[in-house]
Structure formats: structure tokens, C-alpha cells
CSV table of N, CA and C in Angstrom, one decimal:
chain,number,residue,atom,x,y,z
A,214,UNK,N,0.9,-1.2,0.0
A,214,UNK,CA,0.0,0.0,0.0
A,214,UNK,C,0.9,1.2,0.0
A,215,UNK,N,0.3,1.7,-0.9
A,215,UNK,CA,1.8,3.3,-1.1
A,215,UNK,C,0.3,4.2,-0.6
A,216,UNK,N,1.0,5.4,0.1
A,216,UNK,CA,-0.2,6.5,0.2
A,216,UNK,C,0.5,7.9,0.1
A,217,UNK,N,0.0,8.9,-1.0
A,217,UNK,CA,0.8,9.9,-1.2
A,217,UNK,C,-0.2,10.6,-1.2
A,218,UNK,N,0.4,12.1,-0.6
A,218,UNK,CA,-0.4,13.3,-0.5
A,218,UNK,C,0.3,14.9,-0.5
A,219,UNK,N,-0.5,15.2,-0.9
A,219,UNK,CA,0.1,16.9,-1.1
A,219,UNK,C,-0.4,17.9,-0.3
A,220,UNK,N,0.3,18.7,0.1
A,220,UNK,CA,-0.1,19.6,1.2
A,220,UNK,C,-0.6,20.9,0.5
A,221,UNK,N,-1.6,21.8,1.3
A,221,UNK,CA,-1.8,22.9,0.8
A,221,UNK,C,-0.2,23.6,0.7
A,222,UNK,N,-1.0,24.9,0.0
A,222,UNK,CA,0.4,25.9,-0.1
A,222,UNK,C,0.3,26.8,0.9
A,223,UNK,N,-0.8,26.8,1.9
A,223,UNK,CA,-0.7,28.0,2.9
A,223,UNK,C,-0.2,27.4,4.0
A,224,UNK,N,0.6,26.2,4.2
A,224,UNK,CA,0.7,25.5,5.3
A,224,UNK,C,1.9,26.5,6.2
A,225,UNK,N,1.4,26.7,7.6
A,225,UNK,CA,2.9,27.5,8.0
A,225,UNK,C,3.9,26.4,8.4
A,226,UNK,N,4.8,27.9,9.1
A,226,UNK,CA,6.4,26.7,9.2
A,226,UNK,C,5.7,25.9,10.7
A,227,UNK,N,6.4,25.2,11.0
A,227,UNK,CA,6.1,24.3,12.3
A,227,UNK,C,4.8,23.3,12.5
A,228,UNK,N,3.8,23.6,11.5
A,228,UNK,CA,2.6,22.5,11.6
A,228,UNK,C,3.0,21.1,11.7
A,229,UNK,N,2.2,20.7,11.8
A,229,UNK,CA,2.7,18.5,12.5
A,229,UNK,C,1.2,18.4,11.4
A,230,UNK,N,1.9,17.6,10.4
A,230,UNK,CA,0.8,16.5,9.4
A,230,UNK,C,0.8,15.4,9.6
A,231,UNK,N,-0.6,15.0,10.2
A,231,UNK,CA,-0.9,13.6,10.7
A,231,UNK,C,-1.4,13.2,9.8
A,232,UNK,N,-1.3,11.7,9.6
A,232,UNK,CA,-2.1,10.6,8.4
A,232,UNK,C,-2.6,10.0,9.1
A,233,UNK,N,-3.6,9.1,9.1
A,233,UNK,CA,-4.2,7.7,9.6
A,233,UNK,C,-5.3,7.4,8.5
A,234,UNK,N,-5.1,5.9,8.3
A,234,UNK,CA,-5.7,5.6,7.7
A,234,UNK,C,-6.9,4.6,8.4
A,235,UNK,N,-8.2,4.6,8.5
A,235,UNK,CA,-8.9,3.8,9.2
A,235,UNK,C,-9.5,2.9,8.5
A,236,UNK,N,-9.9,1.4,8.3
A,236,UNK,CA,-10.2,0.4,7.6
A,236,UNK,C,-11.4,-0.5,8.3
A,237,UNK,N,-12.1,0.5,9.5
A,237,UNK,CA,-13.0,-0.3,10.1
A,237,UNK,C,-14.3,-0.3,9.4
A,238,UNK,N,-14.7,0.5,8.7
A,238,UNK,CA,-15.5,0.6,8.1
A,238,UNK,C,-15.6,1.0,6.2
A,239,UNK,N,-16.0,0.4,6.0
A,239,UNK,CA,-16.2,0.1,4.4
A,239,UNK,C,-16.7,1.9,3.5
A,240,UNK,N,-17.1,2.7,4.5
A,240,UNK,CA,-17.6,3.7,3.9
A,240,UNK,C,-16.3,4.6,3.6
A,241,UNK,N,-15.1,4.7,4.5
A,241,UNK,CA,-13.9,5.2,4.5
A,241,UNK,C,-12.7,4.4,3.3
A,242,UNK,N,-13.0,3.0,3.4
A,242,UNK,CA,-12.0,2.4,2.9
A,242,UNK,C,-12.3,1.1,2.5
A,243,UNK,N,-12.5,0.7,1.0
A,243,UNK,CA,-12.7,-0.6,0.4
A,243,UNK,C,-11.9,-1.9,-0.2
A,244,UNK,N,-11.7,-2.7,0.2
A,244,UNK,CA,-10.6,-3.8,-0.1
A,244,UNK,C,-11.7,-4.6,-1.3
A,245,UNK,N,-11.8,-5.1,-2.0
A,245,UNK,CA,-12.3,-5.8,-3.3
A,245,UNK,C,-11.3,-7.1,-3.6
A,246,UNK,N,-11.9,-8.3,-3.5
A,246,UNK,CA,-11.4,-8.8,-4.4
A,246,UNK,C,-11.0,-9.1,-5.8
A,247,UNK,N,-9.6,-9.5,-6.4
A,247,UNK,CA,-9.7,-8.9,-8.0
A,247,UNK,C,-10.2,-9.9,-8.8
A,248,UNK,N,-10.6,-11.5,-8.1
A,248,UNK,CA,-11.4,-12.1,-9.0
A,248,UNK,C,-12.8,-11.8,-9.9
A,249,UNK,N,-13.3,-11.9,-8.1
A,249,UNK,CA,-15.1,-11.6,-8.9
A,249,UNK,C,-15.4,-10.2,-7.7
A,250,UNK,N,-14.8,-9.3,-7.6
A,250,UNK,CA,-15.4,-7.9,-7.3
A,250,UNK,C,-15.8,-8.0,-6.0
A,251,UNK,N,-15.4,-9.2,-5.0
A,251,UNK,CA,-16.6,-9.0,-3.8
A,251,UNK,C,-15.6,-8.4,-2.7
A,252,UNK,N,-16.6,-7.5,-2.2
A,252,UNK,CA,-15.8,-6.4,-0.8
A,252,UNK,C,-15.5,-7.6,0.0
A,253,UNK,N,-14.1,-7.0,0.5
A,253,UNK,CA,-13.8,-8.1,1.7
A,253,UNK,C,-14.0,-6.8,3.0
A,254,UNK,N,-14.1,-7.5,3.8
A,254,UNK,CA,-14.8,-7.0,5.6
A,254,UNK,C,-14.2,-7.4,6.9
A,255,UNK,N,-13.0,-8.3,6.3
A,255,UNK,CA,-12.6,-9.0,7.8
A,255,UNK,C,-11.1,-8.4,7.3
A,256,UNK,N,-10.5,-7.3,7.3
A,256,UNK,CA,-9.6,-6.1,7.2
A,256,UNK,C,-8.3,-6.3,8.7
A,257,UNK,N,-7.1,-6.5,8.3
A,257,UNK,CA,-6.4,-6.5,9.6
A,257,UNK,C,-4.7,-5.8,8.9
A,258,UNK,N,-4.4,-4.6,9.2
A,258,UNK,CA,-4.5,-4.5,10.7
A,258,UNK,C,-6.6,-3.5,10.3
A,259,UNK,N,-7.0,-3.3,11.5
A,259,UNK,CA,-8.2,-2.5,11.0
A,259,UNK,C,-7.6,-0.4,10.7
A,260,UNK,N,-6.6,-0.3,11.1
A,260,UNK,CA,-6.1,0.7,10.9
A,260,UNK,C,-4.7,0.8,10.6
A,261,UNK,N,-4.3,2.2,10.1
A,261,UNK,CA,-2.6,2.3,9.7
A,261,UNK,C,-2.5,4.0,10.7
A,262,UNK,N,-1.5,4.1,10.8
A,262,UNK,CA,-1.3,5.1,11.2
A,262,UNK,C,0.6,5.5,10.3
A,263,UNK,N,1.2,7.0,10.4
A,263,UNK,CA,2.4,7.2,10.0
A,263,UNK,C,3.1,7.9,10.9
A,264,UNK,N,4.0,8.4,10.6
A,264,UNK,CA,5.2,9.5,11.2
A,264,UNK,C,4.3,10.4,11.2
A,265,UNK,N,4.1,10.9,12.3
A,265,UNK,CA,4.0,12.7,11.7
A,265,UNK,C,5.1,13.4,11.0
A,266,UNK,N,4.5,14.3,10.3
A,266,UNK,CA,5.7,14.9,8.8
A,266,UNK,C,5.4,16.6,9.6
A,267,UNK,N,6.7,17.2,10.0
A,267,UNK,CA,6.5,19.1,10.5
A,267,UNK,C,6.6,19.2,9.3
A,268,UNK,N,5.9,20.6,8.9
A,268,UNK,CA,6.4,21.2,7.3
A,268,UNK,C,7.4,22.2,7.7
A,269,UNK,N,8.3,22.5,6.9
A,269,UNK,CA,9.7,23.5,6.8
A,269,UNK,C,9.7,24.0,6.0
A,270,UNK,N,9.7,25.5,6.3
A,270,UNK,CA,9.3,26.3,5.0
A,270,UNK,C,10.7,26.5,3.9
A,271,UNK,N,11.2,26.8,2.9
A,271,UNK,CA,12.3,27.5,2.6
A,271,UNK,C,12.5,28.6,2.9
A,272,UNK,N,13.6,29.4,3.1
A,272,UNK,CA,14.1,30.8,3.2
A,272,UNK,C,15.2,31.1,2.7
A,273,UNK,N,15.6,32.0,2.8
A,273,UNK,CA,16.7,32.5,1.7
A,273,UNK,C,17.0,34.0,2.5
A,274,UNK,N,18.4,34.0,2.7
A,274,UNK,CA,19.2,34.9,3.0
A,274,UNK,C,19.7,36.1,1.9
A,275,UNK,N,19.7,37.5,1.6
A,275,UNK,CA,20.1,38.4,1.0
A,275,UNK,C,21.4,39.0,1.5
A,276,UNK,N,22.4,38.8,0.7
A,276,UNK,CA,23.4,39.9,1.7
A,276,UNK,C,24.1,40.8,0.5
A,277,UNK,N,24.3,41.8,0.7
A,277,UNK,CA,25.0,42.9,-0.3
A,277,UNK,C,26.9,42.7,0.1
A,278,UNK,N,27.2,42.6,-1.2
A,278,UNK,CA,28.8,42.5,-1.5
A,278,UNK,C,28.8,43.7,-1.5
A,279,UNK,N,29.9,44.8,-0.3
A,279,UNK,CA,30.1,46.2,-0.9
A,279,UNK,C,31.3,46.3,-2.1
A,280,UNK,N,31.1,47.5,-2.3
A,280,UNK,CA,31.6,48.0,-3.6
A,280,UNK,C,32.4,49.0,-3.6
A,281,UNK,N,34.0,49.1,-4.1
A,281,UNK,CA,34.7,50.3,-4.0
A,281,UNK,C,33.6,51.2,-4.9
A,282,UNK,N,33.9,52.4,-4.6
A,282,UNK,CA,33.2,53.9,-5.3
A,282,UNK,C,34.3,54.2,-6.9
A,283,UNK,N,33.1,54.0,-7.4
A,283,UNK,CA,34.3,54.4,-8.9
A,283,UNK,C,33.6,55.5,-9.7
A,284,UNK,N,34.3,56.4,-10.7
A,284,UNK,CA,33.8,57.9,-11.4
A,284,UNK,C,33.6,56.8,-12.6
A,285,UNK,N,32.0,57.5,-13.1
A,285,UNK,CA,31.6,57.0,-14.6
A,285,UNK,C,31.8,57.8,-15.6
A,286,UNK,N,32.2,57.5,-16.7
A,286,UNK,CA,32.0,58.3,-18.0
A,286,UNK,C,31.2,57.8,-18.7
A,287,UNK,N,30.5,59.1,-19.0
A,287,UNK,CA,29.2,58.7,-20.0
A,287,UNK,C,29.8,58.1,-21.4
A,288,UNK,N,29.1,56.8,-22.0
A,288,UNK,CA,29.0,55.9,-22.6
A,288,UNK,C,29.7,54.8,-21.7
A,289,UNK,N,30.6,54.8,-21.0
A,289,UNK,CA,30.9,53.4,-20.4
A,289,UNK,C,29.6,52.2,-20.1
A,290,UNK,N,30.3,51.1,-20.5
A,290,UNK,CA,29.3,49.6,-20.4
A,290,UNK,C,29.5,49.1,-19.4
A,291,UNK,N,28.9,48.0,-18.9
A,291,UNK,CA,29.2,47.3,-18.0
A,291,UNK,C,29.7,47.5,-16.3
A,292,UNK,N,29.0,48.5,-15.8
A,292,UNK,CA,29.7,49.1,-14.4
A,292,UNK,C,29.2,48.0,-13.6
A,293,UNK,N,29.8,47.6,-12.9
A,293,UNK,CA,29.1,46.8,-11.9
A,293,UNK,C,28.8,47.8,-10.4
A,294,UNK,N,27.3,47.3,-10.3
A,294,UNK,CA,26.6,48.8,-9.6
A,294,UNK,C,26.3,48.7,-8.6
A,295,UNK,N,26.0,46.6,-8.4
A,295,UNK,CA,25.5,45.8,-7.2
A,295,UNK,C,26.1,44.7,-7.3
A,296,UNK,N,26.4,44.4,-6.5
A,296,UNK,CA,26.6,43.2,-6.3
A,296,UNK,C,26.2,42.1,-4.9
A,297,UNK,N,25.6,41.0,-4.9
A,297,UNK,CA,24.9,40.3,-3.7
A,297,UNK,C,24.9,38.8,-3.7
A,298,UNK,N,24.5,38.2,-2.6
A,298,UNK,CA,24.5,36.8,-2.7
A,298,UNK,C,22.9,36.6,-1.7
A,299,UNK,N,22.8,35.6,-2.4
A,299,UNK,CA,21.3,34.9,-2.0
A,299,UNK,C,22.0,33.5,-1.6
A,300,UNK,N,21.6,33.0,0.1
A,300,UNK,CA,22.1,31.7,0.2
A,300,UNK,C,20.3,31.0,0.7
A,301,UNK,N,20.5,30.0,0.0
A,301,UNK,CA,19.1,29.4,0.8
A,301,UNK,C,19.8,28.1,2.3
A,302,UNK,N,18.9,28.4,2.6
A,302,UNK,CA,18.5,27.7,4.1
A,302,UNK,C,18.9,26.3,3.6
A,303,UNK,N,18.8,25.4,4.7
A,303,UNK,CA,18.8,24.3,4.8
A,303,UNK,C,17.3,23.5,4.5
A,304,UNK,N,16.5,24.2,4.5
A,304,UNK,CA,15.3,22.8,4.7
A,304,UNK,C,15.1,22.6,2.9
A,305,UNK,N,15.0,23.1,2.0
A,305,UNK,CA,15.3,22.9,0.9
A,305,UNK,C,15.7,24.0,-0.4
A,306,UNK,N,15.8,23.6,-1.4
A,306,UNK,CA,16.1,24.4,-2.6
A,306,UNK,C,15.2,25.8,-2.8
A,307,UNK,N,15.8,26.6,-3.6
A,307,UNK,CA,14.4,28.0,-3.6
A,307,UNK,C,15.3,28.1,-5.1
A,308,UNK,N,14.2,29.0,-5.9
A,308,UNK,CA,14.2,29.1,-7.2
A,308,UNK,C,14.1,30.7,-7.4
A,309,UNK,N,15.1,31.5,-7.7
A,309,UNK,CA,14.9,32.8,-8.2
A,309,UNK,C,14.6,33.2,-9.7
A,310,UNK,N,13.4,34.2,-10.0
A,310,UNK,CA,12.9,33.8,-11.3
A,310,UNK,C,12.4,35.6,-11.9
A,311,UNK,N,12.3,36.2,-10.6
A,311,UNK,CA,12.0,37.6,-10.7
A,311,UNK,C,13.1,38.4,-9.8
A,312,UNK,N,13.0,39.7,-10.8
A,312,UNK,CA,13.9,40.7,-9.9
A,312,UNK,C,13.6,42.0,-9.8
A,313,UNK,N,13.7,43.0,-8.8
A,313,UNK,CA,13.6,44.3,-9.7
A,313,UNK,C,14.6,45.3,-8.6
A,314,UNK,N,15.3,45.8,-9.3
A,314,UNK,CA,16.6,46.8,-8.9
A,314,UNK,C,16.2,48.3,-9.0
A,315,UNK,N,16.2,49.1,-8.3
A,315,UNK,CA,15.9,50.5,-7.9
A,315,UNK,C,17.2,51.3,-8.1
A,316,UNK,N,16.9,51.7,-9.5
A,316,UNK,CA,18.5,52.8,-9.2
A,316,UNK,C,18.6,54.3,-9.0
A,317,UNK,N,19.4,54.7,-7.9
A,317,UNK,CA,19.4,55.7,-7.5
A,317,UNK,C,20.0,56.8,-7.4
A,318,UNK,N,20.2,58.0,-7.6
A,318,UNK,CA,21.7,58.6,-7.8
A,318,UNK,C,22.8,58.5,-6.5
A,319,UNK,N,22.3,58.3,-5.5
A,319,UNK,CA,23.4,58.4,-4.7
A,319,UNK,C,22.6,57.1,-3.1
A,320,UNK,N,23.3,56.6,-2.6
A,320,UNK,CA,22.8,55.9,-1.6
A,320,UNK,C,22.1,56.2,-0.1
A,321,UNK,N,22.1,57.7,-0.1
A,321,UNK,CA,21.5,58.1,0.8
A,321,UNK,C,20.0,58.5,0.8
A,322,UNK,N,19.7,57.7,0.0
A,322,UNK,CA,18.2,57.9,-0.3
A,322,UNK,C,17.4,59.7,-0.8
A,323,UNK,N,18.1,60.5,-1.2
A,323,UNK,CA,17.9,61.3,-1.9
A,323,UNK,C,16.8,60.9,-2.5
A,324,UNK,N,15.9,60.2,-3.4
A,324,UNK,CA,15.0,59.7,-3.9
A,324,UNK,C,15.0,60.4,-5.8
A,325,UNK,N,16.5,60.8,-6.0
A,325,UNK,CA,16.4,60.8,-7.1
A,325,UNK,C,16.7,59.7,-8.2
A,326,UNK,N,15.9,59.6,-8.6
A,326,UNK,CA,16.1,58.3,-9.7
A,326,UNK,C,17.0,58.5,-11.1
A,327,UNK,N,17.6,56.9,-11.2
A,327,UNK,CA,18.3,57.0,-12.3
A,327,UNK,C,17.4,56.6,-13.6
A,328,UNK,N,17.5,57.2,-14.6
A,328,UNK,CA,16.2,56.9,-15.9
A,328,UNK,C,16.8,56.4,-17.0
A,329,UNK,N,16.1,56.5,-17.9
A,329,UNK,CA,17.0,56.4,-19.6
A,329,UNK,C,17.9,57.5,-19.8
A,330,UNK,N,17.4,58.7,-19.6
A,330,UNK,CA,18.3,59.6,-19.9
A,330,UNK,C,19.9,59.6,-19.3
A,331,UNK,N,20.1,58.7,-18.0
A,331,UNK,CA,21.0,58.3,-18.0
A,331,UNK,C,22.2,57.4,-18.6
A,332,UNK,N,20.7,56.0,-18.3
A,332,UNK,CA,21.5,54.9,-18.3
A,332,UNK,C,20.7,54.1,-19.3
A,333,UNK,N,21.4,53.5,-20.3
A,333,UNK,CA,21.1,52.8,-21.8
A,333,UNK,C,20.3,51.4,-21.3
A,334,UNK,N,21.4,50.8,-20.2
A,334,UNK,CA,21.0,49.1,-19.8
A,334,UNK,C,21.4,48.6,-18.7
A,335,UNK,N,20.6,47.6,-18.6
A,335,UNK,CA,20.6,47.5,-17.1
A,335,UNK,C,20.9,46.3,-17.1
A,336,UNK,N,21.7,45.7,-16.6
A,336,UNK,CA,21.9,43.6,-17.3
A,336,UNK,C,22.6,42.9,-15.8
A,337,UNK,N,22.1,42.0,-15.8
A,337,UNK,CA,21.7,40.3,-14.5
A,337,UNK,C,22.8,39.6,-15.0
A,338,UNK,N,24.0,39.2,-14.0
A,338,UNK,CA,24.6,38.2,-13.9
A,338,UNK,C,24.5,36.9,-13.0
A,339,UNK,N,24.9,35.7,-13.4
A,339,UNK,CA,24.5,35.1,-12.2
A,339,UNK,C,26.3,34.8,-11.9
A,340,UNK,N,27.1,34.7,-10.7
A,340,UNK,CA,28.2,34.7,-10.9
A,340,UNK,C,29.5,35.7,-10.5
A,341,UNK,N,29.5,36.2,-12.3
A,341,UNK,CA,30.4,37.2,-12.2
A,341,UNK,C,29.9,37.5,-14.2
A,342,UNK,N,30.8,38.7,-14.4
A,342,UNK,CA,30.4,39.3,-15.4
A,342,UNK,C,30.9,38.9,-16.4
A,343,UNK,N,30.5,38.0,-17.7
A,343,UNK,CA,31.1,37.7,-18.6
A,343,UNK,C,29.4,37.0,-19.9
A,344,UNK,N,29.4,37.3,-20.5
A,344,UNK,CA,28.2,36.7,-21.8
A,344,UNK,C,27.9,35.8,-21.2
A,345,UNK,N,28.7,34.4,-20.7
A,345,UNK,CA,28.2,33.1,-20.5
A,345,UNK,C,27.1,32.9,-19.2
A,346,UNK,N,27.5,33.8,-18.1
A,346,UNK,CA,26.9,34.3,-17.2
A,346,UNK,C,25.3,35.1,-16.8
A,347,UNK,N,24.9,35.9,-18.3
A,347,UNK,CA,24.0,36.8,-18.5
A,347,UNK,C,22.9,36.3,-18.3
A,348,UNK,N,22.3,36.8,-17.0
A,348,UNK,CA,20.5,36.1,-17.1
A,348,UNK,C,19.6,37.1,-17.9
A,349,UNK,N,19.7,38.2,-18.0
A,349,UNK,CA,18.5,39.1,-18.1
A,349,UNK,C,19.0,40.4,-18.7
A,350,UNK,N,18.8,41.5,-19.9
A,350,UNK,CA,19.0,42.5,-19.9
A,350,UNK,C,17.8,43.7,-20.3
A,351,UNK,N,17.5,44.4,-19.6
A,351,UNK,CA,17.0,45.5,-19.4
A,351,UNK,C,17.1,46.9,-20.1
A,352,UNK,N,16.9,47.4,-21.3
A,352,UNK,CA,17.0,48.3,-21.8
A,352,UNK,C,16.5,49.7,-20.8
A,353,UNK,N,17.5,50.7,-21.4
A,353,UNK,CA,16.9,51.9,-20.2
A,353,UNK,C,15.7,52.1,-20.8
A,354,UNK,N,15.2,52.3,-21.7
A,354,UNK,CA,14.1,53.3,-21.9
A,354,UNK,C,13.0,52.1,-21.2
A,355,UNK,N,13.1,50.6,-20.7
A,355,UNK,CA,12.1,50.3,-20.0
A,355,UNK,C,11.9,50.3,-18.3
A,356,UNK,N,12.8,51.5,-18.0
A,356,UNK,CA,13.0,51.6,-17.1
A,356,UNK,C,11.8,52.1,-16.5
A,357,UNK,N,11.3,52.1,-15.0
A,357,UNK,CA,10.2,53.1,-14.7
A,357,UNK,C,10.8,54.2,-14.3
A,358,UNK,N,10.2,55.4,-14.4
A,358,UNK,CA,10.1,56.6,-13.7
A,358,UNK,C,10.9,56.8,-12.6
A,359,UNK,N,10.1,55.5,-11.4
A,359,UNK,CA,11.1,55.2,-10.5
A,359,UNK,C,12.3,54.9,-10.5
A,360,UNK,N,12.8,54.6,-11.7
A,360,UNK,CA,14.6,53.6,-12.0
A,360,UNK,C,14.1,52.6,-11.3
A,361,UNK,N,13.2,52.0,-11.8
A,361,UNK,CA,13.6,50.6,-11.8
A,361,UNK,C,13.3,49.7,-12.9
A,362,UNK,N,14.2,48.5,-12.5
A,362,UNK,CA,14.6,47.3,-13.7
A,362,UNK,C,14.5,46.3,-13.1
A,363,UNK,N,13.5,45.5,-14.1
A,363,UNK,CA,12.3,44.2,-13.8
A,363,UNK,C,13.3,43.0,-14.4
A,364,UNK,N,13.6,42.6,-13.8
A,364,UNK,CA,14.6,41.3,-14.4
A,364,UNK,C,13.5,39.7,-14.5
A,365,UNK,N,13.2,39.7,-15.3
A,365,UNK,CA,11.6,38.6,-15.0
A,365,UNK,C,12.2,37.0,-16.4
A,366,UNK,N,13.2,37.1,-17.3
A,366,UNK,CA,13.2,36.0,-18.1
A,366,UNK,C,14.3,35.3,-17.8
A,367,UNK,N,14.3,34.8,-16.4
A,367,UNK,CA,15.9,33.9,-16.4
A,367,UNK,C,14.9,33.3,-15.3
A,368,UNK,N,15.9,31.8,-14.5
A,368,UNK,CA,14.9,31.0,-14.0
A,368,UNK,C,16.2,30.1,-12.9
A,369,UNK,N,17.0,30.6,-11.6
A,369,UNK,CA,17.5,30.2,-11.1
A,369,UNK,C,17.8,29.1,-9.9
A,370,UNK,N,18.2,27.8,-10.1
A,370,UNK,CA,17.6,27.1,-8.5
A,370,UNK,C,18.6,27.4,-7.5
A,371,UNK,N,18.9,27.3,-6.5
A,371,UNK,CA,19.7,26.8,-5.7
A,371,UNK,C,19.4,26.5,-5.1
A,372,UNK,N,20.6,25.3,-4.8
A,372,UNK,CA,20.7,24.2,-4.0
A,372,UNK,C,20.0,24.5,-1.8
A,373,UNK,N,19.9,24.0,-1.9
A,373,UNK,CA,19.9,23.8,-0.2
A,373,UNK,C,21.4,23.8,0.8
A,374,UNK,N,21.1,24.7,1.5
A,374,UNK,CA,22.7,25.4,2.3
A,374,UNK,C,24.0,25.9,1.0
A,375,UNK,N,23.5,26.3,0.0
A,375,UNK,CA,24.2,26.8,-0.9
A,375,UNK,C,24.0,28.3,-1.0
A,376,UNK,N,24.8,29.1,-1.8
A,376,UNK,CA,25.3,30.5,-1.8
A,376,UNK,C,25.3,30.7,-3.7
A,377,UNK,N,24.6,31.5,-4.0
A,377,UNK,CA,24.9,32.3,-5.6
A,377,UNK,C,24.7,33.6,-5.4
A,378,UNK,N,25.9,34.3,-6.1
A,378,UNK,CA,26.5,35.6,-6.2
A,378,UNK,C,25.8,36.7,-8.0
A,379,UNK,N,25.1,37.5,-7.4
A,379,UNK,CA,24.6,37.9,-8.5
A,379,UNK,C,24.9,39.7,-8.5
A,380,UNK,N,25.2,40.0,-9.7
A,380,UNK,CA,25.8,41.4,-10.4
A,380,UNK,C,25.2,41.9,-11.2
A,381,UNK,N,24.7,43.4,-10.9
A,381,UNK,CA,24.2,44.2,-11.6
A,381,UNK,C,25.3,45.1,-12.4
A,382,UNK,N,24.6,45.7,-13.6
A,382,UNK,CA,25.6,46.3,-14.0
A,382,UNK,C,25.0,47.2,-15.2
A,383,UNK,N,25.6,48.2,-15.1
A,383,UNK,CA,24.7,49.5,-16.0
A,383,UNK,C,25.7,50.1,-17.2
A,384,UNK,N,24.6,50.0,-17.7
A,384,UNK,CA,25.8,51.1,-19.3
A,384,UNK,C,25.1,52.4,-19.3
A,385,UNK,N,25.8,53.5,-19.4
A,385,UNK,CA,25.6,54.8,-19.5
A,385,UNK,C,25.1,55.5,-20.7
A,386,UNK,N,24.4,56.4,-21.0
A,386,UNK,CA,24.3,57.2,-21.9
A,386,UNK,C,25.6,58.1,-22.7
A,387,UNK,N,25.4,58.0,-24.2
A,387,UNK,CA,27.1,59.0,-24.1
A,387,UNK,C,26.5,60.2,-24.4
């Protein structure tokens, strides 16, 4: 007897999933013979019971790689602007698939945004910076108002108690 089941998706972290299966009665659970069809009724054990299963949610850690301070020249490619690492937890794998980066003119929250009129592109590494690397690029003019850049067609797993290093990086207007 195999018994498989799927849990909702709103399950929180720490819940206890009980199974039992009870075989006392025929309205819950039917045994049939496979000759000629006829219910069998004398059922042993009369019940099953399992482990209980806690559910464990995934999580995932963000941490920012700082960055020496460097002078841009307009038309330069490829600045690296951010750089960060996402490690997932231990209880299993997590999948990064969307993104969106807020660019700013200066880090003190000034709230002035960087636009097209700046910045040409906006482009996702996973890694370090090189073509083979490239998840995603962002043209400026689809930038919002706000400076920001939607990184949404790349589709990342990582592993469980693992670490991936991802790099933003902007090309300038000339």
C-alpha cells in the first residue's frame, strides 16, 4: 500500500501532518477482491497510522557585496553597480525567477532616480560578469520613472545550504 499526498500551499512553518488511515469501516476504505469484485470486511490491521511529517518552509538569505566607489564616463558599459549573494536555508532548494533593482543617484536615499536619460542598460549576472553568465537585460528606456529594472526571463535554482553571487551592472548614456 503506497499512500501519497500533497499539502496545501498555505501551510505555516512548524505545523505536525498527521495521516491515519482507518479500515473499520467500508464507507472510508474498500478492499475488493480482484477475481469476482466482492468487498472483503474482515480487514487487519483494522487501521494504519504514519510518522508525523512538520512542514519546513524555505528561506533564503540576501546579503550585499560592498563596492569600492568608482567615477563613470558617459557611454561606459558594464559598471558593476551591485553586487549580492542569496544563500538558501537548509530545509530545501528555492528558485529565483524575478527581480527588480531601484536605481538611485546616490545611496543616501535622496529619492532621485536614475532613468534612460541616464542609463542605456541594465543587465543580471549570475556569478560574475562575462556573456556566459548573463540572465537578463533591461534596456533603459524600459526603465520606470522610478529607476527601476524588472529582471523577470531567467529561472535560477539553488541548492539547499548553498550560496549564488549575482551582479548588476549598468551602461551609461554617451
Amino acid at each position: 500500500l503506497t499512500v501519497r499526498a500533497d499539502t496545501l500551499d498555505n501551510l505555516t512553518d512548524g505545523t505536525t501532518v498527521t495521516m491515519t488511515l482507518d479500515a473499520g469501516t467500508t464507507s472510508t476504505f474498500r478492499v475488493e477482491e480482484t477475481e469476482d469484485d466482492v468487498l472483503v470486511d474482515d480487514v487487519t490491521p483494522s487501521s494504519l497510522s504514519w510518522d508525523n511529517v512538520e512542514v519546513v518552509l524555505s528561506a533564503a538569505t540576501v546579503s550585499n557585496v560592498p563596492l569600492a566607489d568608482v567615477e563613470v564616463v558617459k557611454g561606459a558599459t558594464d559598471l558593476v553597480a551591485l553586487q549580492f549573494e542569496i544563500e538558501a536555508d537548509s530545509a530545501s532548494y528555492i528558485t529565483i525567477d524575478k527581480l527588480k533593482v531601484t536605481l538611485e543617484e546616490d545611496a543616501a536615499g535622496s529619492g532621485t532616480w536614475i532613468t534612460k536619460d541616464s542609463v542605456s542598460e541594465v543587465a543580471l549576472y549570475q556569478g560574475s560578469v562575462s556573456e556566459a553568465n548573463l540572465l537578463d537585460k533591461v534596456s533603459g528606456s524600459k526603465l520606470t520613472a522610478a529607476g527601476v529594472a524588472a529582471f523577470d526571463w531567467f529561472d535560477v535554482e539553488i541548492a539547499a545550504d548553498a550560496t549564488e553571487t549575482f551582479v548588476v551592472t549598468i551602461s551609461t548614456v554617451d
